CSV table of C-alpha atoms in Angstrom, one decimal:
chain,number,residue,atom,x,y,z
S,1082,UNK,CA,-5.0,33.2,-4.5
S,1083,UNK,CA,-2.0,33.3,-6.8
S,1084,UNK,CA,-1.3,30.2,-8.9
S,1085,UNK,CA,1.8,29.5,-10.7
S,1086,UNK,CA,1.6,30.0,-14.6
S,1087,UNK,CA,3.2,27.1,-16.6
S,1088,UNK,CA,4.6,29.0,-19.5
S,1089,UNK,CA,7.3,26.8,-20.9
S,1090,UNK,CA,9.9,27.9,-23.3
S,1091,UNK,CA,13.5,26.6,-24.4
S,1092,UNK,CA,16.3,28.8,-23.2
S,1093,UNK,CA,19.8,29.2,-22.5
S,1094,UNK,CA,21.1,27.9,-19.1
S,1095,UNK,CA,20.3,30.9,-16.7
S,1096,UNK,CA,21.9,29.5,-13.4
S,1097,UNK,CA,25.5,30.7,-14.4
S,1098,UNK,CA,24.1,34.4,-13.6
S,1099,UNK,CA,24.6,33.5,-10.0
S,1100,UNK,CA,27.9,35.4,-8.8
S,1101,UNK,CA,29.0,32.4,-7.0
S,1102,UNK,CA,29.4,30.5,-10.2
S,1103,UNK,CA,31.1,33.1,-12.3
S,1104,UNK,CA,33.9,30.8,-12.9
S,1105,UNK,CA,32.1,27.7,-12.9
S,1106,UNK,CA,32.6,25.4,-15.8
S,1107,UNK,CA,29.4,23.4,-17.0
S,1108,UNK,CA,29.6,19.6,-16.3
S,1109,UNK,CA,28.0,17.8,-19.2
S,1110,UNK,CA,26.6,14.4,-19.0
S,1111,UNK,CA,24.5,12.7,-21.8
S,1112,UNK,CA,21.2,10.8,-20.8
S,1113,UNK,CA,19.9,8.0,-22.5
S,1114,UNK,CA,17.0,8.8,-25.0
S,1115,UNK,CA,14.0,9.8,-23.1
S,1116,UNK,CA,10.9,7.8,-24.1
S,1117,UNK,CA,9.6,6.9,-20.8
S,1118,UNK,CA,5.6,7.3,-21.1
S,1119,UNK,CA,5.2,8.6,-17.6
S,1120,UNK,CA,7.5,11.6,-18.0
S,1121,UNK,CA,5.9,14.5,-20.0
S,1122,UNK,CA,7.8,17.7,-20.1
S,1123,UNK,CA,5.1,19.8,-21.6
S,1124,UNK,CA,6.6,20.2,-25.1
S,1125,UNK,CA,5.2,19.2,-28.5
S,1126,UNK,CA,8.6,18.4,-30.0
S,1127,UNK,CA,10.7,15.7,-28.3
S,1128,UNK,CA,13.2,17.9,-26.5
S,1129,UNK,CA,14.8,21.3,-26.6
S,1130,UNK,CA,17.4,22.5,-29.3
S,1131,UNK,CA,21.0,21.7,-28.4
S,1132,UNK,CA,22.5,24.1,-25.9
S,1133,UNK,CA,19.1,24.9,-24.5
S,1134,UNK,CA,16.7,23.6,-21.7
S,1135,UNK,CA,13.1,23.8,-20.6
S,1136,UNK,CA,12.4,27.1,-18.6
S,1137,UNK,CA,9.1,27.7,-16.8
S,1138,UNK,CA,8.4,31.4,-16.6
S,1139,UNK,CA,6.6,32.8,-13.7
S,1140,UNK,CA,5.7,36.4,-12.3
S,1141,UNK,CA,7.3,38.0,-9.5
S,1142,UNK,CA,4.2,37.5,-7.4
S,1143,UNK,CA,4.3,33.9,-8.0
S,1144,UNK,CA,8.0,33.4,-7.4
S,1145,UNK,CA,7.5,35.0,-4.1
S,1146,UNK,CA,4.6,32.7,-3.2
S,1147,UNK,CA,6.4,29.7,-4.3
S,1148,UNK,CA,9.4,30.3,-2.4
S,1149,UNK,CA,7.5,31.1,1.0
S,1150,UNK,CA,5.3,28.0,0.5
S,1151,UNK,CA,8.3,25.7,-0.5
S,1152,UNK,CA,10.2,26.7,2.7
S,1153,UNK,CA,7.2,26.2,4.9
S,1154,UNK,CA,7.0,22.5,3.4
S,1155,UNK,CA,10.6,21.7,3.7
S,1156,UNK,CA,12.1,23.7,6.2
S,1157,UNK,CA,12.1,20.8,9.2
S,1158,UNK,CA,12.9,17.8,7.0
S,1159,UNK,CA,16.4,17.3,8.6
S,1160,UNK,CA,17.6,15.3,11.3
S,1161,UNK,CA,15.6,12.2,10.3
S,1162,UNK,CA,18.2,9.6,9.3
S,1163,UNK,CA,21.6,10.0,10.9
S,1164,UNK,CA,23.2,7.4,8.9
S,1165,UNK,CA,26.7,8.8,9.5
S,1166,UNK,CA,29.0,11.4,7.9
S,1167,UNK,CA,30.5,11.1,4.6
S,1168,UNK,CA,27.4,9.8,2.6
S,1169,UNK,CA,27.9,10.4,-1.3
S,1170,UNK,CA,24.9,8.7,-2.7
S,1171,UNK,CA,21.4,8.1,-2.0
S,1172,UNK,CA,18.5,6.6,-4.1
S,1173,UNK,CA,15.2,4.9,-3.9
S,1174,UNK,CA,11.9,4.5,-5.9
S,1175,UNK,CA,9.1,6.2,-4.7
S,1176,UNK,CA,5.4,5.4,-5.8
S,1177,UNK,CA,3.7,8.3,-7.8
S,1178,UNK,CA,0.2,9.3,-6.5
S,1179,UNK,CA,-2.2,12.1,-7.1
S,1180,UNK,CA,-4.0,12.6,-3.7
S,1181,UNK,CA,-7.0,15.0,-3.6
S,1182,UNK,CA,-6.5,18.1,-2.0
S,1183,UNK,CA,-7.5,21.6,-1.7
S,1184,UNK,CA,-5.7,24.3,-4.0
S,1185,UNK,CA,-3.5,25.6,-0.9
S,1186,UNK,CA,-2.5,22.2,0.2
S,1187,UNK,CA,0.7,20.3,-0.9
S,1188,UNK,CA,1.7,16.7,-0.7
S,1189,UNK,CA,5.4,15.2,-1.8
S,1190,UNK,CA,7.4,12.1,-2.1
S,1191,UNK,CA,11.1,12.8,-1.7
S,1192,UNK,CA,14.6,11.9,-1.1
S,1193,UNK,CA,17.2,14.2,0.6
S,1194,UNK,CA,20.7,14.8,1.8
S,1195,UNK,CA,21.9,17.3,4.1
S,1196,UNK,CA,24.9,18.6,6.2
S,1197,UNK,CA,25.6,21.0,8.9
S,1198,UNK,CA,24.2,22.4,12.2
S,1199,UNK,CA,20.5,22.8,12.3
S,1200,UNK,CA,20.6,26.6,12.0
S,1201,UNK,CA,23.0,26.8,9.2
S,1202,UNK,CA,22.3,23.5,7.1
S,1203,UNK,CA,22.9,22.8,3.4
S,1204,UNK,CA,20.1,20.6,2.2
S,1205,UNK,CA,19.3,19.1,-1.3
S,1206,UNK,CA,15.9,17.6,-2.0
S,1207,UNK,CA,14.2,16.0,-5.0
S,1208,UNK,CA,10.9,14.0,-5.8
S,1209,UNK,CA,7.2,14.4,-6.9
S,1210,UNK,CA,5.2,17.3,-5.7
S,1211,UNK,CA,1.5,18.0,-6.0
S,1212,UNK,CA,0.8,21.5,-5.2
S,1213,UNK,CA,-1.7,23.6,-7.2
S,1214,UNK,CA,-0.4,26.6,-5.4
S,1215,UNK,CA,3.1,26.1,-6.7
S,1216,UNK,CA,2.8,24.0,-9.8
S,1217,UNK,CA,-0.5,25.6,-11.5
S,1218,UNK,CA,-2.4,22.4,-11.5
S,1219,UNK,CA,-2.9,19.2,-9.4
S,1220,UNK,CA,-0.5,17.1,-11.5
S,1221,UNK,CA,2.5,15.3,-9.8
S,1222,UNK,CA,5.5,17.0,-11.1
S,1223,UNK,CA,9.3,16.8,-10.5
S,1224,UNK,CA,10.6,19.2,-8.3
S,1225,UNK,CA,13.9,20.1,-6.6
S,1226,UNK,CA,14.6,22.3,-3.3
S,1227,UNK,CA,17.7,23.2,-1.6
S,1228,UNK,CA,18.9,25.3,1.1
S,1229,UNK,CA,22.4,27.0,1.1
S,1230,UNK,CA,24.7,27.8,4.0
S,1231,UNK,CA,24.0,31.5,3.6
S,1232,UNK,CA,20.3,31.2,2.4
S,1233,UNK,CA,18.0,29.8,5.1
S,1234,UNK,CA,14.9,30.5,2.9
S,1235,UNK,CA,15.9,27.9,0.3
S,1236,UNK,CA,15.2,27.7,-3.4
S,1237,UNK,CA,12.5,25.7,-5.3
S,1238,UNK,CA,12.9,24.2,-9.0
S,1239,UNK,CA,14.4,27.0,-11.1
S,1240,UNK,CA,13.1,30.0,-9.3
S,1241,UNK,CA,16.5,31.2,-8.2
S,1242,UNK,CA,20.0,30.5,-9.9
S,1243,UNK,CA,22.0,27.7,-8.7
S,1244,UNK,CA,20.8,24.2,-10.1
S,1245,UNK,CA,22.5,23.6,-13.4
S,1246,UNK,CA,20.1,21.6,-15.7
S,1247,UNK,CA,21.5,19.5,-18.2
S,1248,UNK,CA,18.9,17.2,-19.8
S,1249,UNK,CA,17.1,19.0,-22.7
S,1250,UNK,CA,13.7,17.5,-21.7
S,1251,UNK,CA,13.5,16.4,-18.2
S,1252,UNK,CA,13.8,18.9,-15.3
S,1253,UNK,CA,11.9,20.6,-12.6
S,1254,UNK,CA,8.2,20.7,-13.1
S,1255,UNK,CA,8.1,17.7,-15.6
S,1256,UNK,CA,4.7,16.2,-15.3
S,1257,UNK,CA,4.3,12.4,-14.2
S,1258,UNK,CA,1.8,11.2,-17.0
S,1259,UNK,CA,1.1,7.7,-15.4
S,1260,UNK,CA,0.0,7.5,-11.7
S,1261,UNK,CA,-0.7,4.7,-9.3
S,1262,UNK,CA,-4.3,4.0,-8.4
S,1263,UNK,CA,-5.5,2.3,-5.3
S,1264,UNK,CA,-5.6,-1.4,-5.6
S,1265,UNK,CA,-4.7,-1.1,-9.4
S,1266,UNK,CA,-1.3,-0.6,-11.3
S,1267,UNK,CA,1.5,1.1,-9.3
S,1268,UNK,CA,4.0,3.5,-11.0
S,1269,UNK,CA,7.1,4.5,-9.2
S,1270,UNK,CA,10.2,6.7,-10.1
S,1271,UNK,CA,13.9,6.3,-9.0
S,1272,UNK,CA,15.4,9.5,-7.6
S,1273,UNK,CA,19.2,9.4,-7.1
S,1274,UNK,CA,21.2,12.0,-5.6
S,1275,UNK,CA,25.0,11.5,-5.7
S,1276,UNK,CA,28.2,13.4,-5.4
S,1277,UNK,CA,30.6,13.2,-8.5
S,1278,UNK,CA,33.9,12.0,-6.7
S,1279,UNK,CA,36.1,14.2,-9.1
S,1280,UNK,CA,34.2,17.4,-9.4
S,1281,UNK,CA,32.4,17.3,-6.1
S,1282,UNK,CA,29.1,18.4,-7.7
S,1283,UNK,CA,25.8,16.8,-6.5
S,1284,UNK,CA,23.9,15.3,-9.3
S,1285,UNK,CA,20.1,14.4,-9.6
S,1286,UNK,CA,19.4,11.3,-11.9
S,1287,UNK,CA,16.1,9.9,-12.3
S,1288,UNK,CA,14.3,6.8,-13.4
S,1289,UNK,CA,15.8,3.5,-14.4
S,1290,UNK,CA,17.0,4.9,-17.5
S,1291,UNK,CA,19.4,7.1,-15.4
S,1292,UNK,CA,18.5,10.5,-16.9
S,1293,UNK,CA,21.2,12.8,-15.7
S,1294,UNK,CA,18.6,15.8,-14.9
S,1295,UNK,CA,21.3,18.3,-13.7
S,1296,UNK,CA,23.6,19.1,-10.6
S,1297,UNK,CA,24.1,21.5,-7.9
S,1298,UNK,CA,27.6,23.0,-8.2
S,1299,UNK,CA,30.1,22.5,-5.5
S,1300,UNK,CA,30.4,26.3,-5.1
S,1301,UNK,CA,27.0,26.4,-3.8
S,1302,UNK,CA,27.1,23.6,-1.2
S,1303,UNK,CA,30.5,23.7,0.5
S,1304,UNK,CA,29.1,22.1,3.6
S,1305,UNK,CA,28.6,19.0,1.4
S,1306,UNK,CA,32.2,19.0,0.2
S,1307,UNK,CA,32.9,15.7,2.0
S,1308,UNK,CA,29.6,14.2,1.7
S,1309,UNK,CA,26.2,14.4,3.5
S,1310,UNK,CA,25.6,13.5,7.3
S,1311,UNK,CA,21.8,13.0,7.3
S,1312,UNK,CA,19.9,11.3,4.4
S,1313,UNK,CA,16.1,10.3,4.0
S,1314,UNK,CA,13.3,9.1,2.1
S,1315,UNK,CA,9.4,9.5,2.6
S,1316,UNK,CA,6.6,12.0,2.1
S,1317,UNK,CA,5.5,15.3,3.4
S,1318,UNK,CA,2.0,16.9,3.5
S,1319,UNK,CA,1.2,20.5,4.3
S,1320,UNK,CA,-1.6,22.8,4.8
S,1321,UNK,CA,-1.9,26.5,5.8
S,1322,UNK,CA,-1.9,27.3,9.4
S,1323,UNK,CA,-5.1,26.3,11.3
S,1324,UNK,CA,-6.1,24.0,8.4
S,1325,UNK,CA,-6.2,20.1,8.4
S,1326,UNK,CA,-3.4,18.2,6.9
S,1327,UNK,CA,-3.9,16.8,3.4
S,1328,UNK,CA,-3.9,13.1,2.3
S,1329,UNK,CA,-0.3,11.6,1.8
S,1330,UNK,CA,0.7,8.9,-0.8
S,1331,UNK,CA,-2.5,7.2,-1.7
S,1332,UNK,CA,-4.5,8.8,1.0
S,1333,UNK,CA,-4.8,5.3,2.8
S,1334,UNK,CA,-3.0,4.0,5.8
S,1335,UNK,CA,-0.3,1.2,5.2
S,1336,UNK,CA,-2.1,-2.2,5.5
S,1337,UNK,CA,0.5,-4.5,4.2
S,1338,UNK,CA,-0.7,-4.3,0.6
S,1339,UNK,CA,1.6,-2.4,-1.6
S,1340,UNK,CA,-0.8,-1.8,-4.4
S,1341,UNK,CA,-2.9,0.4,-1.7
S,1342,UNK,CA,-0.4,2.6,-0.3
S,1343,UNK,CA,2.6,5.2,-1.1
S,1344,UNK,CA,5.7,3.4,-0.6
S,1345,UNK,CA,9.7,3.6,-1.3
S,1346,UNK,CA,11.5,0.4,-2.5
S,1347,UNK,CA,15.1,-0.4,-3.2
S,1348,UNK,CA,16.6,2.1,-0.7
S,1349,UNK,CA,20.4,2.4,-1.0
S,1350,UNK,CA,23.0,4.8,0.2
S,1351,UNK,CA,26.9,4.9,-0.3
S,1352,UNK,CA,29.0,5.8,2.7
S,1353,UNK,CA,32.6,6.9,1.8
S,1354,UNK,CA,33.4,5.8,-1.7
S,1355,UNK,CA,32.2,2.0,-1.0
S,1356,UNK,CA,29.5,0.2,-3.1
S,1357,UNK,CA,25.9,1.4,-2.6
S,1358,UNK,CA,24.0,-0.7,0.0
S,1359,UNK,CA,20.6,-0.9,1.8
S,1360,UNK,CA,20.3,0.3,5.3
S,1361,UNK,CA,20.9,-2.3,7.9
S,1362,UNK,CA,19.9,-3.1,11.3
S,1363,UNK,CA,23.0,-1.5,12.9
S,1364,UNK,CA,22.6,1.7,10.9
S,1365,UNK,CA,21.0,4.6,12.9
S,1366,UNK,CA,17.8,4.8,11.0
S,1367,UNK,CA,15.0,6.9,12.5
S,1368,UNK,CA,11.3,6.1,11.7
S,1369,UNK,CA,9.3,9.1,11.8
S,1370,UNK,CA,5.5,8.7,11.1
S,1371,UNK,CA,4.8,12.2,12.2
S,1372,UNK,CA,3.3,13.6,15.4
S,1373,UNK,CA,-0.3,13.4,14.0
S,1374,UNK,CA,-2.5,10.3,13.5
S,1375,UNK,CA,-3.3,11.2,10.0
S,1376,UNK,CA,-0.6,9.2,8.5
S,1377,UNK,CA,1.2,6.0,9.1
S,1378,UNK,CA,4.4,3.9,8.5
S,1379,UNK,CA,5.1,0.4,7.9
S,1380,UNK,CA,8.7,-0.5,7.6
S,1381,UNK,CA,9.5,-4.0,6.1
S,1382,UNK,CA,13.2,-3.2,5.9
S,1383,UNK,CA,15.4,-5.4,3.7
S,1384,UNK,CA,13.1,-7.9,2.2
S,1385,UNK,CA,15.9,-9.6,0.2
S,1386,UNK,CA,13.6,-9.6,-2.7
S,1387,UNK,CA,15.2,-8.7,-6.0
S,1388,UNK,CA,12.7,-6.0,-6.9
S,1389,UNK,CA,11.6,-4.5,-3.5
S,1390,UNK,CA,14.8,-4.7,-1.7
S,1391,UNK,CA,14.5,-2.4,1.3
S,1392,UNK,CA,11.1,-0.9,1.3
S,1393,UNK,CA,8.5,0.7,3.5
S,1394,UNK,CA,4.8,1.8,3.0
S,1395,UNK,CA,3.6,5.1,4.1
S,1396,UNK,CA,0.7,7.6,4.0
S,1397,UNK,CA,-2.8,8.4,5.3
S,1398,UNK,CA,-6.1,10.2,4.7
S,1399,UNK,CA,-5.0,13.4,6.4
S,1400,UNK,CA,-7.8,15.4,8.0
S,1401,UNK,CA,-6.1,16.3,11.2
S,1402,UNK,CA,-4.6,19.6,12.2
């Protein structure tokens, strides 16, 4: 089995080689200093030199396998939360766990936005992915994935040109150093996908320090020009065909105790250009615990708590196929 090789180097932004971006001017944003203990980019130095970003080298075979696997994982994620058209911001904090899995299994925690008909959809996804086959080890790592109007196979991380990475330290495949443990300390990370109302680019911002990781240029996502129609928060577990589904979250079913399970908290979205708000009872939110009994979902909705806000617990041991 091929395993992605994590060869890391600093290099110049390669995404502008995409012919759709030949006239694109990079939008720059400066993040706060990155000293969060749970994000490890894999460099001995603090960050890449000015004008460069982390680049993870892969072979042609590894690239083909990663693109195929990632499409299998995320192909059916849309049509979950039909909040309404014209959504420009979505964010929430997901718990970071490292479930025990076989080498060819994958499990993720993610947020997403998309727009367009099912067979011709543009989708942007970001979160934490555990997948030895894709990442080269079993560590939870930052990932991004997107499908474009004219590309139904989708793109993972930096394996194809499109996502413009801005931060010189944090990006796709950055490792989460600290992880939650069942009944012990919990660690979560905020994932924020929002549209710049001037440039119409879609940004990925992470953690409470608001690290501006990078953005998807407007030229690549015309279906999202006027906002998203579907948004979502949750987890995905995948195994090869005819194999059992791996664990999700902590590997435990929700039991009312949030130190025991995977969770999302402080969910918000922004419709139109109004202020971000949590989902309400009159929003068309669809809870989807999956078609199999190996995962569960407990939606506490808006707790009115300053820390938790709108929250839900999810996950399970897997083991069904």
